[in-house]
PDB file of C-alpha atoms in Angstrom:
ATOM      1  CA  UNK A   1     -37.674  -9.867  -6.591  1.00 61.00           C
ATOM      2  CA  UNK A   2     -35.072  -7.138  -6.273  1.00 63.00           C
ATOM      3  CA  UNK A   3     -31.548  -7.649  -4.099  1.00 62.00           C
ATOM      4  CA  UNK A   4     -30.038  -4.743  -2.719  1.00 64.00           C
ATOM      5  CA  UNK A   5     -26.549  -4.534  -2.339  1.00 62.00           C
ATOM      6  CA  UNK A   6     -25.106  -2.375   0.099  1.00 70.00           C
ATOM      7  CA  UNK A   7     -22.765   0.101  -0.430  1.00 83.00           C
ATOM      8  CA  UNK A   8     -18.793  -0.188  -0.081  1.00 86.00           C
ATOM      9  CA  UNK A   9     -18.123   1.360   3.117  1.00 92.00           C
ATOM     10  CA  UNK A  10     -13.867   1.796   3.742  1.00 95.00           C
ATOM     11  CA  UNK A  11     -12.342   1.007   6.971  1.00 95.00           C
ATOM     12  CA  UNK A  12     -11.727   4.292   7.373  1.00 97.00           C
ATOM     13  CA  UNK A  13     -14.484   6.247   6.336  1.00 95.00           C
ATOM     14  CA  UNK A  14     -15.617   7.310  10.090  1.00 96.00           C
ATOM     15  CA  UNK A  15     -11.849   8.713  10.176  1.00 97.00           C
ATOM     16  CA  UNK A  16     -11.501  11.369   7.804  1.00 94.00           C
ATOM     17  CA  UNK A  17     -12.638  14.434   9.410  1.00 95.00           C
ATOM     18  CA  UNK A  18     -10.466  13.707  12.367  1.00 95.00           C
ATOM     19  CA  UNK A  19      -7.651  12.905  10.093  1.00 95.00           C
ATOM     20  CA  UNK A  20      -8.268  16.148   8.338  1.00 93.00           C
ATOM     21  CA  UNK A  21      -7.617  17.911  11.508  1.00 92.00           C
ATOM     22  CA  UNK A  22      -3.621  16.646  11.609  1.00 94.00           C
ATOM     23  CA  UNK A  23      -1.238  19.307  11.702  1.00 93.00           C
ATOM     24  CA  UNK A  24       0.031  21.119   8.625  1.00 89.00           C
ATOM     25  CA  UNK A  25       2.832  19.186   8.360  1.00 93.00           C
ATOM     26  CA  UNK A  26       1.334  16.053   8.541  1.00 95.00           C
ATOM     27  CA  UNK A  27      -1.842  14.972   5.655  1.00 95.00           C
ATOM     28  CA  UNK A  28      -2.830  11.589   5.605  1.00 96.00           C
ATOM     29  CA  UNK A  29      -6.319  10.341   3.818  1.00 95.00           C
ATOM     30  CA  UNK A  30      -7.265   7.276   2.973  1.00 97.00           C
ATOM     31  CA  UNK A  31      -7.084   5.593  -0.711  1.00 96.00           C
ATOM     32  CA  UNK A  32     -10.315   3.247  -0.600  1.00 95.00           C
ATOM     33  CA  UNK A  33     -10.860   0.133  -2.362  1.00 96.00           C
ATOM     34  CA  UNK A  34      -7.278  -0.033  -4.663  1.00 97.00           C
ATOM     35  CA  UNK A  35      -7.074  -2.844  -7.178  1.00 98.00           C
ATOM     36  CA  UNK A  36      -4.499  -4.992  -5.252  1.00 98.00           C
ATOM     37  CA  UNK A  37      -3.419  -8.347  -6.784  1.00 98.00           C
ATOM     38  CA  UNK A  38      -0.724 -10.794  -5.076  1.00 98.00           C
ATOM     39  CA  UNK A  39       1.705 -12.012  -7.772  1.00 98.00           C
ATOM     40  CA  UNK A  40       3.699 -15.092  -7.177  1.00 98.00           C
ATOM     41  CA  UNK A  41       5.832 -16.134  -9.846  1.00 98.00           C
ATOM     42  CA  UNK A  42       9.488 -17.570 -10.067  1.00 97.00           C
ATOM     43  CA  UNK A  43      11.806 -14.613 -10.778  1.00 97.00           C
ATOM     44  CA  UNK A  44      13.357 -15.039 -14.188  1.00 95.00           C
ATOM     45  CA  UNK A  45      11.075 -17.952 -15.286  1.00 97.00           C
ATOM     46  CA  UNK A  46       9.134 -17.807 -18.688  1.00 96.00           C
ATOM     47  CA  UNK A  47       5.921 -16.581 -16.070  1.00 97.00           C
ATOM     48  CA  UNK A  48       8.014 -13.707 -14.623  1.00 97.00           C
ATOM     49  CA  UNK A  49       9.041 -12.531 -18.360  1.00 97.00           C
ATOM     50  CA  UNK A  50       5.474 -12.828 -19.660  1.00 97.00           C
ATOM     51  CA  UNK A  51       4.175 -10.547 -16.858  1.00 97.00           C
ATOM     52  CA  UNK A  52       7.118  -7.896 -17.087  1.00 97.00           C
ATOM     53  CA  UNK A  53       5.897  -7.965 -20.394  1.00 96.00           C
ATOM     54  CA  UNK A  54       2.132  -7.781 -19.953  1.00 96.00           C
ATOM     55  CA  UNK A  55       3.050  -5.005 -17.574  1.00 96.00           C
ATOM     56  CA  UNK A  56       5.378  -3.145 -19.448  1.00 94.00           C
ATOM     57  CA  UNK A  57       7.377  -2.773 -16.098  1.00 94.00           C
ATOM     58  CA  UNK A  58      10.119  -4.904 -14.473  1.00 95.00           C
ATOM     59  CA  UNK A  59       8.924  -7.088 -11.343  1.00 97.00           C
ATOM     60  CA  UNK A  60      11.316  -5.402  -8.519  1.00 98.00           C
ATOM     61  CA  UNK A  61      13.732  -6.621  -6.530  1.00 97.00           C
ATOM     62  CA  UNK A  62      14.230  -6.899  -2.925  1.00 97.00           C
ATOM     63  CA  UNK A  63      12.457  -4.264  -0.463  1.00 97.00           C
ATOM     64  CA  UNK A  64      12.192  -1.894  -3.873  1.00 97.00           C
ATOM     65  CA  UNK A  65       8.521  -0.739  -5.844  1.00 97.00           C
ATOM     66  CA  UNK A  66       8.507   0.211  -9.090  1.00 95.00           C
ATOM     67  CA  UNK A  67       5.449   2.506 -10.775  1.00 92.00           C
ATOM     68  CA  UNK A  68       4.645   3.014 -14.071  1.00 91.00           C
ATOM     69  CA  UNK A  69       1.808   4.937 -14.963  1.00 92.00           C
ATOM     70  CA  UNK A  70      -1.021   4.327 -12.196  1.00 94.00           C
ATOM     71  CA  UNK A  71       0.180   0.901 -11.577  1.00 97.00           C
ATOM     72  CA  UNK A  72       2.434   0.039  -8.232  1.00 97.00           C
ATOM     73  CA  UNK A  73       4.430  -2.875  -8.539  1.00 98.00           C
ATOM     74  CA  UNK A  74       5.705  -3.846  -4.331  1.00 98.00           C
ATOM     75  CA  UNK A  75       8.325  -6.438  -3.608  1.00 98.00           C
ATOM     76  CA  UNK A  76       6.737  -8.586  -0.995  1.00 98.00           C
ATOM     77  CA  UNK A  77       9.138 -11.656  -0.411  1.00 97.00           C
ATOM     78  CA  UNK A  78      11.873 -13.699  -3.080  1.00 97.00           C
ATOM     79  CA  UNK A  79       8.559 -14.667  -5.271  1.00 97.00           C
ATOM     80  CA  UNK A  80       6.071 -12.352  -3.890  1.00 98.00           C
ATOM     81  CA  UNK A  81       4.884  -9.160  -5.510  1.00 98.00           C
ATOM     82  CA  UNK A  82       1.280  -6.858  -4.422  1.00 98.00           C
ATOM     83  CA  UNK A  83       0.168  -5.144  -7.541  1.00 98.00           C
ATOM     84  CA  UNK A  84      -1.313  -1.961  -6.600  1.00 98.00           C
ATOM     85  CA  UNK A  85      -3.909   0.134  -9.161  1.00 98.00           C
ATOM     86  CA  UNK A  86      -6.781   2.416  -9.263  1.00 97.00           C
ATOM     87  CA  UNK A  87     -10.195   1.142  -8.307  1.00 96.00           C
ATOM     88  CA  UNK A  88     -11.758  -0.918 -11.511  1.00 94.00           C
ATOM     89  CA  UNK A  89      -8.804  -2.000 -13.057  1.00 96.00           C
ATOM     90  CA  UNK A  90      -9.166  -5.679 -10.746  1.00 96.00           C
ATOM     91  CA  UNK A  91     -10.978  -7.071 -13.980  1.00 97.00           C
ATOM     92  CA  UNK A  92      -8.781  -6.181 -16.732  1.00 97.00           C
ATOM     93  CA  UNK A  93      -5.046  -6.710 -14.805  1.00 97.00           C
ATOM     94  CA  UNK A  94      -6.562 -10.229 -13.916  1.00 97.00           C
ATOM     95  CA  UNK A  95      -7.051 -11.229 -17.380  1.00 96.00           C
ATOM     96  CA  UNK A  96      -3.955  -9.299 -18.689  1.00 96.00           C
ATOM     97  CA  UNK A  97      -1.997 -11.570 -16.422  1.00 97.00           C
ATOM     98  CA  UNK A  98      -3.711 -14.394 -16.457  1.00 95.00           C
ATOM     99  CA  UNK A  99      -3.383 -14.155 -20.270  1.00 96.00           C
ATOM    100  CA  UNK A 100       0.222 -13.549 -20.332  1.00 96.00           C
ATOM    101  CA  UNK A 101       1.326 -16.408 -17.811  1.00 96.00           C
ATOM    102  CA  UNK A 102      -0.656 -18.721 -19.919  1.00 93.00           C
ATOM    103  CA  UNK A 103       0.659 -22.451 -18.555  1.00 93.00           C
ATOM    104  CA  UNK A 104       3.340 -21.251 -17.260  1.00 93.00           C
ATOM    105  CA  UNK A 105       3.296 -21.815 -13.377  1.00 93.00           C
ATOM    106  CA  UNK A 106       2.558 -18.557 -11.278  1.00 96.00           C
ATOM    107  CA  UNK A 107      -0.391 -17.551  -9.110  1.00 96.00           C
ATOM    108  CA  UNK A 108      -2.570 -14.270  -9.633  1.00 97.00           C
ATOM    109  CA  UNK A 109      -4.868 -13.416  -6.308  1.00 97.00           C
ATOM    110  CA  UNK A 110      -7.240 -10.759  -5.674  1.00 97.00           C
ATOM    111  CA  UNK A 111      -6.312  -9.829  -2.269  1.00 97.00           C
ATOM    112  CA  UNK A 112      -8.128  -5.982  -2.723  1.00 96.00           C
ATOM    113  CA  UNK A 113     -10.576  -6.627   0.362  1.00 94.00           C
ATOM    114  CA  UNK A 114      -7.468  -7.322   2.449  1.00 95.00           C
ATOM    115  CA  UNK A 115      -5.942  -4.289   3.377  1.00 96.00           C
ATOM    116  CA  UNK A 116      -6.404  -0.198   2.722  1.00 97.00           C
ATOM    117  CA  UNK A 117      -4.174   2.393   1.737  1.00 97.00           C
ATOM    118  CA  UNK A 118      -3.244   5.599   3.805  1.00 97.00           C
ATOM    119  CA  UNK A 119      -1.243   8.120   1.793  1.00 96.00           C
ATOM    120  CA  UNK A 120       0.924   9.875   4.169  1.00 96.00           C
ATOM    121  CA  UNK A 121       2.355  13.463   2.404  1.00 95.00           C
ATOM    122  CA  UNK A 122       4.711  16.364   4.608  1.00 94.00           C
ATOM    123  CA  UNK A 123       7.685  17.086   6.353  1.00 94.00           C
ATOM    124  CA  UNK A 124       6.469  15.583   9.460  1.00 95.00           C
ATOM    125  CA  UNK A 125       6.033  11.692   7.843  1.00 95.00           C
ATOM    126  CA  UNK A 126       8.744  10.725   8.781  1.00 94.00           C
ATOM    127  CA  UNK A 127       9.339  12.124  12.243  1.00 94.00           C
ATOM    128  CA  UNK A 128       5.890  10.704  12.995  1.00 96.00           C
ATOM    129  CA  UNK A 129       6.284   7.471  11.762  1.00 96.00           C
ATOM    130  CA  UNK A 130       9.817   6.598  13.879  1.00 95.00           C
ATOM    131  CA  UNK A 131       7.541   7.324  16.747  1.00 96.00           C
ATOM    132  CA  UNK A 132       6.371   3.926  16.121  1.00 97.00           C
ATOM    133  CA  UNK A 133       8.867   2.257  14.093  1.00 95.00           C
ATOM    134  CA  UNK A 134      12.059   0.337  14.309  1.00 90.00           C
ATOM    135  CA  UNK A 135      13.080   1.264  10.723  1.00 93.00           C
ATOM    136  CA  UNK A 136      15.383   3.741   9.845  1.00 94.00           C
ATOM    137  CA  UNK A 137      13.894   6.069   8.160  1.00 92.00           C
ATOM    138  CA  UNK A 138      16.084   8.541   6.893  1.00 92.00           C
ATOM    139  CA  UNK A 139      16.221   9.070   3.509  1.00 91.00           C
ATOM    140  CA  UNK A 140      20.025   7.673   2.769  1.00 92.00           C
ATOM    141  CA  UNK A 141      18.419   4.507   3.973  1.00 93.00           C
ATOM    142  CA  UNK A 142      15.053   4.100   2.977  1.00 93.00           C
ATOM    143  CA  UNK A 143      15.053   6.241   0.191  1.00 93.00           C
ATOM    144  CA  UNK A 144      11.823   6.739  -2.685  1.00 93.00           C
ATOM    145  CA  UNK A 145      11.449   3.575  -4.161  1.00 95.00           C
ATOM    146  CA  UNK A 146      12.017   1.549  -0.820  1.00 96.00           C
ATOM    147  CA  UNK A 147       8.989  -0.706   0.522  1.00 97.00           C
ATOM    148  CA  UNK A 148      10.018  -1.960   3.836  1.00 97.00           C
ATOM    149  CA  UNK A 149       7.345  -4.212   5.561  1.00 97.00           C
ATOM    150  CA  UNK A 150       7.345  -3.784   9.154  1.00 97.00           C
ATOM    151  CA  UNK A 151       5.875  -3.216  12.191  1.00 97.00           C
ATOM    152  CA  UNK A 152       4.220   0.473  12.873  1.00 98.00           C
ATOM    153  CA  UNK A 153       2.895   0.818  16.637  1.00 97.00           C
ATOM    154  CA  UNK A 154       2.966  -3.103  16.464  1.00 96.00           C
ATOM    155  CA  UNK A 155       0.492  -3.173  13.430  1.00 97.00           C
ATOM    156  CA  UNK A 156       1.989  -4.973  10.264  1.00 97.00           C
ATOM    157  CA  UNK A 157       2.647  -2.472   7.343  1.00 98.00           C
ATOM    158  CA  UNK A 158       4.451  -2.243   4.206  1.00 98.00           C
ATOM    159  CA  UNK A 159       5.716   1.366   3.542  1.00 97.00           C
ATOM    160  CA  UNK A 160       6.051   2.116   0.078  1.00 97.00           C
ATOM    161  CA  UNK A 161       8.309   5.125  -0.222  1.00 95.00           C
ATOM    162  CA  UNK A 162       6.513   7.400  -2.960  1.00 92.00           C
ATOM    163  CA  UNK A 163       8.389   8.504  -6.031  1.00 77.00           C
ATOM    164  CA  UNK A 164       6.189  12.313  -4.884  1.00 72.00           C
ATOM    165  CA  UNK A 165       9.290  12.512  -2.605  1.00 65.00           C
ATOM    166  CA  UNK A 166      10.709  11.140   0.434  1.00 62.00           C
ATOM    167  CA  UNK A 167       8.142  12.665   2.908  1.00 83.00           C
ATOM    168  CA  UNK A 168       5.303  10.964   0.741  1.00 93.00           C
ATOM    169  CA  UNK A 169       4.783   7.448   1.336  1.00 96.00           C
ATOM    170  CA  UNK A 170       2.246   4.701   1.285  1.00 97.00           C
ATOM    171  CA  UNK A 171       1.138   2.381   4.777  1.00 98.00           C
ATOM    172  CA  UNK A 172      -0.609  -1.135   3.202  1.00 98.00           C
ATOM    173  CA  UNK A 173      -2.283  -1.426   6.351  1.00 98.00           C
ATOM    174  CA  UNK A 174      -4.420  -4.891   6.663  1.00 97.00           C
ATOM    175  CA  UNK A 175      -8.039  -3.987   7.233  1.00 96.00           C
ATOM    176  CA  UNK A 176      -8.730  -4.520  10.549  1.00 96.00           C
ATOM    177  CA  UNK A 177      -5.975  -2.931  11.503  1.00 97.00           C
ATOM    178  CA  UNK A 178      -6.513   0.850  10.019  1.00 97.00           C
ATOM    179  CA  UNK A 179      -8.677   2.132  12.845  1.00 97.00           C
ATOM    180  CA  UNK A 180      -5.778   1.633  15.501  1.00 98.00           C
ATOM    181  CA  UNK A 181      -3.741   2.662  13.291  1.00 97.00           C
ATOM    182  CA  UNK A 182      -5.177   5.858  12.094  1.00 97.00           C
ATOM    183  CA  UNK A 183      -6.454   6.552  15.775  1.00 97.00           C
ATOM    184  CA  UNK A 184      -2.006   6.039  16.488  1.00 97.00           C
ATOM    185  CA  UNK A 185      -1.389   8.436  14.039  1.00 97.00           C
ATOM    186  CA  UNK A 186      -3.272  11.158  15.980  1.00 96.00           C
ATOM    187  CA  UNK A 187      -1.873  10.209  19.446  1.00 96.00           C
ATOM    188  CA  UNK A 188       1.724  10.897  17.572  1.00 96.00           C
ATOM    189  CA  UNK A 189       0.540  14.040  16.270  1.00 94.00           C
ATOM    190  CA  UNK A 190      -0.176  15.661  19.580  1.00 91.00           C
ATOM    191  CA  UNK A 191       3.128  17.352  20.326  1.00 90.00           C
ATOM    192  CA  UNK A 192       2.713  19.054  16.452  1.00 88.00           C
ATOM    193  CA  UNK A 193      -0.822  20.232  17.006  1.00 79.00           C
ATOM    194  CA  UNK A 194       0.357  23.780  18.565  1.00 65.00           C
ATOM    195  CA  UNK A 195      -2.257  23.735  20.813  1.00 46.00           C
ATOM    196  CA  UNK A 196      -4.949  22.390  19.012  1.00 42.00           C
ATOM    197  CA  UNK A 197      -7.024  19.711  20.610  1.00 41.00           C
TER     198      UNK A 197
END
């Protein structure tokens, strides 16, 4: 008897040819199916040492990321980190950690299914996105390295301020949330569009 397994499908895959019609100033597209692992782990402890370790990367503090190589490390709360990676690394960060912390007392989740990336890149990111947020976001104040969780047109995000610059940034957007979101993103465009429908 053969199973067939469907395909991945993204929550945003019906999106991208209408967000590939955002004005020039403004390119967002969608980063499918990321390795994201919560990290929860004392800061300090033994566990927190082994993983900056394993990691070869310090665990950030407050409303900072760190990157190092083509791993995003996001400060999500006092013991609370989201590991961010390419697509197949789930397997071998699990066991890295998991390997490192040994006995010590911390908590590695796969939490990848949860939400989807949108990589926002332009001049216009950041104009667009105070349309819709209660964050200041100039760059004196939420500078690259910042990651902010918030509310964007009332939808819970963290923005993770990409070291690309300050008009590049990530939106962790949960997963049943991207469609309103990305369908918000073109309502906010419309004054930019020149005409353009």
């Amino acid at each position: 008897m053969t199973v067939e397994t469907s395909a991945r499908v993204s929550p945003l895959s019906a999106w991208q040819d209408r967000l590939a019609r955002l004005p020039a100033g403004l390119r967002v597209r969608e980063l499918p199916f990321l390795t994201q692992l919560s990290l929860r782990v004392e800061p300090g402890s033994a566990a927190a040492k082994a993983v900056e370790a394993a990691l070869d990367t310090a665990l950030p503090g407050p409303v900072r990321a760190e990157s190092s190589g083509d791993l995003t490390v996001v400060w999500m709360g006092p013991d609370e980190w989201l590991l961010v990676a390419p697509d197949g690394r789930r397997h071998e960060l699990l066991t890295r950690l998991r390997t490192a912390i040994g006995e010590e007392f911390a908590t590695v989740t796969d939490v990848s299914a949860q939400r989807t990336t949108l990589a926002l890149s332009g001049p216009l990111v950041r104009t667009v996105l105070a349309q819709g947020c209660a964050i200041d976001l100039d760059p004196r104040v939420t500078p690259v390295g910042a990651c902010p969780t918030t509310l964007l047109a009332r939808a819970p995000v963290t923005l993770v301020v990409r070291a690309e610059g300050a008009s590049a940034v990530w939106l962790l957007v949960r997963s049943s949330f991207a469609s309103y979101l990305a369908a918000w993103l073109l309502d906010a465009c419309t004054e930019y569009r020149g005409g353009a429908g």
